[in-house]
Amino acid sequence: MSLPPLAGYNHILRMPQSTIPTKRVSASIAKTKLGGGCQNQIPLVIMTSDDTHARTIELLESNAYFGMEPSQVKLLKQEKVACLDDNDARLAVDPKSKYRIQTKPHGHGDVHSLLYSSGLLNIWYDAGLRWVLFFQDTNGLLFKAIPAALGVSSSKLYDVNSLAVPRKAKEAIGGITKLTHADGRTMVINVEYNQLDPLLRATGHPDGDVNCETGYSPFPGNINQLILKLGPYIKELTKTGGAIKEFVNPKYKDSSKTSFKSSTRLECMMQDYPKTLPPSARVGFTVMDAWLAYAPVKNNPEDAAKVPKGNPYHSATSGEMAIYRANSLILRKAGGVQIDDPVQEVFNGQEVEVWPRITWKPIWAVTFSEIKRKISGSCSISQRSTLVIKGCNIFLEDLSLDGTLVVNSVEDAEVKVGGVVQNKGWILEKVDYKDTTVPEEVRTRGFRINKVEQLEKN
């Protein structure tokens, strides 16, 4: 699904995950080829709004659908709903025209009704597909976690599986809970963070939302990535039409709660889908370490720099560094590669860990077992290094890297890389986000890559 533009960045849909260009969708979405030999085209649906629809089409067409077939991609545009101006629910007038009612999107819960009315779900089921993944487009780490979460859904026979990460008490992220009604009915559901503490206090937990002995809240943080089993999903939407329970969340000017800061409207959230399910539905969650699953990009550089030290910045800077951290830790944990520890650097006023800049196309590996199979011997990568892997059958054997190595291979070729590789490498150069002479997608990160020297193997 598409989201509103990142504050301070005009084209969040265009924002590359990394400044090192390795990835096209073709390897992970256009055709998925895993160890079992299965190779299928995976359909992609993007929910847009009036604000993003035309730009999304232009982005896809100008980039040749990032390697996908155009027929794989469907855009479903949600309509807007009327806004309310006060507690008496008077309709709000559009500031640009007194003859027009102001409207805003109805919330991402509309994705369910749009999918139902599109007829796509039955087409997918008839084609042999069995799972639907819902994701929001600012979390670049998501696809690291999906294979394992999908395995959990399959092994546990979950109808609904919510991805989650460990959560600190009172952290501004919803918590996965099990609610029990007075009549004994239960429901596994997300509770928004601003509702969780008062809910706990009202139900026999006088301390409210506090950490347990693990140092984290007992209620994992919902990161709004869902895996639904397609058959039961179709059955449920046949009954409900995809309608999701609505709510209103006005922002008030002051504690008197008599005047809105801006108009509000009825909304719905896609993660509230389980609220309509019968008690027999299997609803669960999968908790992943945050380094593997969660690094959203939603704050502009100015706002991110104001975040208290030790808290996540959730910026383009931290989002890209999280990708390098995850890839470094994956090679360290799964492949036994000796990876140097990171150093601390400050970009756009944000102190972040800088790990080796390691990236690979998803066709190289999407699971730990694939990583293990493609790394052997004693391999090491220094902190200042950059490793770019572009191909499927690329094997690292006794590689010692101190600099930059780019490895390319065509689909059927097998490439073995080893020995000592040392050069001046690629350097991160700081840029100021206020410097308008620098492209926006670069300055919003706070650095550019100066490609001084590299070894390229084909």
mmCIF file of N, CA and C in Angstrom, residues 8-53:
data_model
loop_
_atom_site.group_PDB
_atom_site.id
_atom_site.type_symbol
_atom_site.label_atom_id
_atom_site.label_comp_id
_atom_site.label_asym_id
_atom_site.label_seq_id
_atom_site.Cartn_x
_atom_site.Cartn_y
_atom_site.Cartn_z
ATOM 1 N N GLY A 8 8.741 16.417 4.686
ATOM 2 C CA GLY A 8 10.024 16.947 4.265
ATOM 3 C C GLY A 8 10.585 16.268 3.039
ATOM 4 N N TYR A 9 9.910 15.244 2.540
ATOM 5 C CA TYR A 9 10.359 14.577 1.320
ATOM 6 C C TYR A 9 9.159 14.434 0.405
ATOM 7 N N ASN A 10 9.281 14.931 -0.811
ATOM 8 C CA ASN A 10 8.118 15.084 -1.673
ATOM 9 C C ASN A 10 7.701 13.824 -2.414
ATOM 10 N N HIS A 11 8.581 12.832 -2.484
ATOM 11 C CA HIS A 11 8.261 11.655 -3.305
ATOM 12 C C HIS A 11 8.674 10.391 -2.569
ATOM 13 N N ILE A 12 7.969 10.064 -1.489
ATOM 14 C CA ILE A 12 8.353 8.880 -0.729
ATOM 15 C C ILE A 12 8.273 7.619 -1.579
ATOM 16 N N LEU A 13 7.370 7.582 -2.550
ATOM 17 C CA LEU A 13 7.282 6.412 -3.418
ATOM 18 C C LEU A 13 8.539 6.227 -4.247
ATOM 19 N N ARG A 14 9.261 7.310 -4.492
ATOM 20 C CA ARG A 14 10.463 7.241 -5.317
ATOM 21 C C ARG A 14 11.721 6.989 -4.489
ATOM 22 N N MET A 15 11.628 7.038 -3.190
ATOM 23 C CA MET A 15 12.825 6.971 -2.369
ATOM 24 C C MET A 15 13.470 5.596 -2.447
ATOM 25 N N PRO A 16 14.721 5.489 -2.943
ATOM 26 C CA PRO A 16 15.391 4.194 -2.984
ATOM 27 C C PRO A 16 15.660 3.692 -1.572
ATOM 28 N N GLN A 17 15.644 2.371 -1.401
ATOM 29 C CA GLN A 17 15.931 1.790 -0.102
ATOM 30 C C GLN A 17 17.373 2.065 0.301
ATOM 31 N N SER A 18 18.259 2.094 -0.672
ATOM 32 C CA SER A 18 19.682 2.250 -0.412
ATOM 33 C C SER A 18 20.292 3.118 -1.497
ATOM 34 N N THR A 19 21.387 3.799 -1.153
ATOM 35 C CA THR A 19 22.091 4.582 -2.158
ATOM 36 C C THR A 19 22.991 3.709 -3.021
ATOM 37 N N ILE A 20 23.109 2.432 -2.669
ATOM 38 C CA ILE A 20 23.842 1.472 -3.496
ATOM 39 C C ILE A 20 22.817 0.727 -4.344
ATOM 40 N N PRO A 21 22.733 1.013 -5.644
ATOM 41 C CA PRO A 21 21.645 0.468 -6.468
ATOM 42 C C PRO A 21 21.889 -0.980 -6.874
ATOM 43 N N THR A 22 21.286 -1.922 -6.142
ATOM 44 C CA THR A 22 21.435 -3.330 -6.515
ATOM 45 C C THR A 22 20.114 -3.983 -6.831
ATOM 46 N N LYS A 23 19.036 -3.460 -6.296
ATOM 47 C CA LYS A 23 17.806 -4.252 -6.265
ATOM 48 C C LYS A 23 16.769 -3.785 -7.258
ATOM 49 N N ARG A 24 16.281 -4.723 -8.014
ATOM 50 C CA ARG A 24 15.067 -4.542 -8.784
ATOM 51 C C ARG A 24 14.068 -5.556 -8.250
ATOM 52 N N VAL A 25 12.829 -5.300 -8.460
ATOM 53 C CA VAL A 25 11.803 -6.167 -7.908
ATOM 54 C C VAL A 25 11.839 -7.542 -8.545
ATOM 55 N N SER A 26 12.463 -7.655 -9.720
ATOM 56 C CA SER A 26 12.353 -8.878 -10.514
ATOM 57 C C SER A 26 12.746 -10.127 -9.752
ATOM 58 N N ALA A 27 13.719 -10.019 -8.848
ATOM 59 C CA ALA A 27 14.188 -11.209 -8.169
ATOM 60 C C ALA A 27 13.269 -11.649 -7.046
ATOM 61 N N SER A 28 12.619 -10.723 -6.377
ATOM 62 C CA SER A 28 11.833 -11.089 -5.211
ATOM 63 C C SER A 28 10.343 -11.111 -5.464
ATOM 64 N N ILE A 29 9.857 -10.307 -6.390
ATOM 65 C CA ILE A 29 8.416 -10.257 -6.630
ATOM 66 C C ILE A 29 8.076 -10.757 -8.024
ATOM 67 N N ALA A 30 8.828 -10.304 -9.027
ATOM 68 C CA ALA A 30 8.500 -10.712 -10.395
ATOM 69 C C ALA A 30 8.550 -12.227 -10.533
ATOM 70 N N LYS A 31 9.617 -12.820 -10.041
ATOM 71 C CA LYS A 31 9.711 -14.279 -10.053
ATOM 72 C C LYS A 31 10.434 -14.716 -8.790
ATOM 73 N N THR A 32 9.801 -15.556 -8.018
ATOM 74 C CA THR A 32 10.406 -16.062 -6.803
ATOM 75 C C THR A 32 10.908 -17.474 -7.067
ATOM 76 N N LYS A 33 12.203 -17.659 -6.859
ATOM 77 C CA LYS A 33 12.796 -18.975 -7.082
ATOM 78 C C LYS A 33 13.527 -19.358 -5.806
ATOM 79 N N LEU A 34 12.988 -20.323 -5.068
ATOM 80 C CA LEU A 34 13.586 -20.745 -3.822
ATOM 81 C C LEU A 34 14.163 -22.144 -3.979
ATOM 82 N N GLY A 35 14.665 -22.656 -2.862
ATOM 83 C CA GLY A 35 15.375 -23.923 -2.918
ATOM 84 C C GLY A 35 14.553 -25.068 -3.465
ATOM 85 N N GLY A 36 13.231 -25.004 -3.322
ATOM 86 C CA GLY A 36 12.393 -26.096 -3.786
ATOM 87 C C GLY A 36 12.216 -26.139 -5.280
ATOM 88 N N GLY A 37 12.736 -25.158 -5.998
ATOM 89 C CA GLY A 37 12.623 -25.155 -7.441
ATOM 90 C C GLY A 37 11.369 -24.505 -7.964
ATOM 91 N N CYS A 38 10.496 -24.039 -7.070
ATOM 92 C CA CYS A 38 9.258 -23.393 -7.506
ATOM 93 C C CYS A 38 9.569 -22.015 -8.070
ATOM 94 N N GLN A 39 8.975 -21.702 -9.200
ATOM 95 C CA GLN A 39 9.196 -20.401 -9.827
ATOM 96 C C GLN A 39 7.856 -19.862 -10.310
ATOM 97 N N ASN A 40 7.389 -18.814 -9.676
ATOM 98 C CA ASN A 40 6.085 -18.257 -10.002
ATOM 99 C C ASN A 40 6.159 -16.745 -10.076
ATOM 100 N N GLN A 41 5.282 -16.182 -10.862
ATOM 101 C CA GLN A 41 5.080 -14.748 -10.820
ATOM 102 C C GLN A 41 4.151 -14.432 -9.655
ATOM 103 N N ILE A 42 4.548 -13.455 -8.862
ATOM 104 C CA ILE A 42 3.755 -13.079 -7.699
ATOM 105 C C ILE A 42 3.060 -11.758 -7.989
ATOM 106 N N PRO A 43 1.741 -11.703 -7.876
ATOM 107 C CA PRO A 43 1.036 -10.449 -8.142
ATOM 108 C C PRO A 43 1.293 -9.418 -7.050
ATOM 109 N N LEU A 44 1.300 -8.163 -7.440
ATOM 110 C CA LEU A 44 1.490 -7.050 -6.510
ATOM 111 C C LEU A 44 0.338 -6.071 -6.672
ATOM 112 N N VAL A 45 -0.303 -5.734 -5.566
ATOM 113 C CA VAL A 45 -1.372 -4.741 -5.560
ATOM 114 C C VAL A 45 -0.906 -3.542 -4.745
ATOM 115 N N ILE A 46 -1.088 -2.363 -5.283
ATOM 116 C CA ILE A 46 -0.746 -1.133 -4.571
ATOM 117 C C ILE A 46 -2.026 -0.340 -4.350
ATOM 118 N N MET A 47 -2.333 -0.043 -3.084
ATOM 119 C CA MET A 47 -3.481 0.813 -2.813
ATOM 120 C C MET A 47 -3.023 2.262 -2.853
ATOM 121 N N THR A 48 -3.691 3.043 -3.677
ATOM 122 C CA THR A 48 -3.330 4.447 -3.841
ATOM 123 C C THR A 48 -4.494 5.330 -3.408
ATOM 124 N N SER A 49 -4.254 6.627 -3.466
ATOM 125 C CA SER A 49 -5.294 7.618 -3.212
ATOM 126 C C SER A 49 -5.218 8.655 -4.323
ATOM 127 N N ASP A 50 -6.096 9.638 -4.274
ATOM 128 C CA ASP A 50 -6.027 10.717 -5.261
ATOM 129 C C ASP A 50 -4.663 11.391 -5.236
ATOM 130 N N ASP A 51 -4.033 11.429 -4.053
ATOM 131 C CA ASP A 51 -2.750 12.119 -3.904
ATOM 132 C C ASP A 51 -1.593 11.342 -4.517
ATOM 133 N N THR A 52 -1.709 10.012 -4.590
ATOM 134 C CA THR A 52 -0.565 9.196 -5.010
ATOM 135 C C THR A 52 -0.788 8.407 -6.293
ATOM 136 N N HIS A 53 -2.011 8.317 -6.770
ATOM 137 C CA HIS A 53 -2.321 7.406 -7.884
ATOM 138 C C HIS A 53 -1.527 7.733 -9.148
#
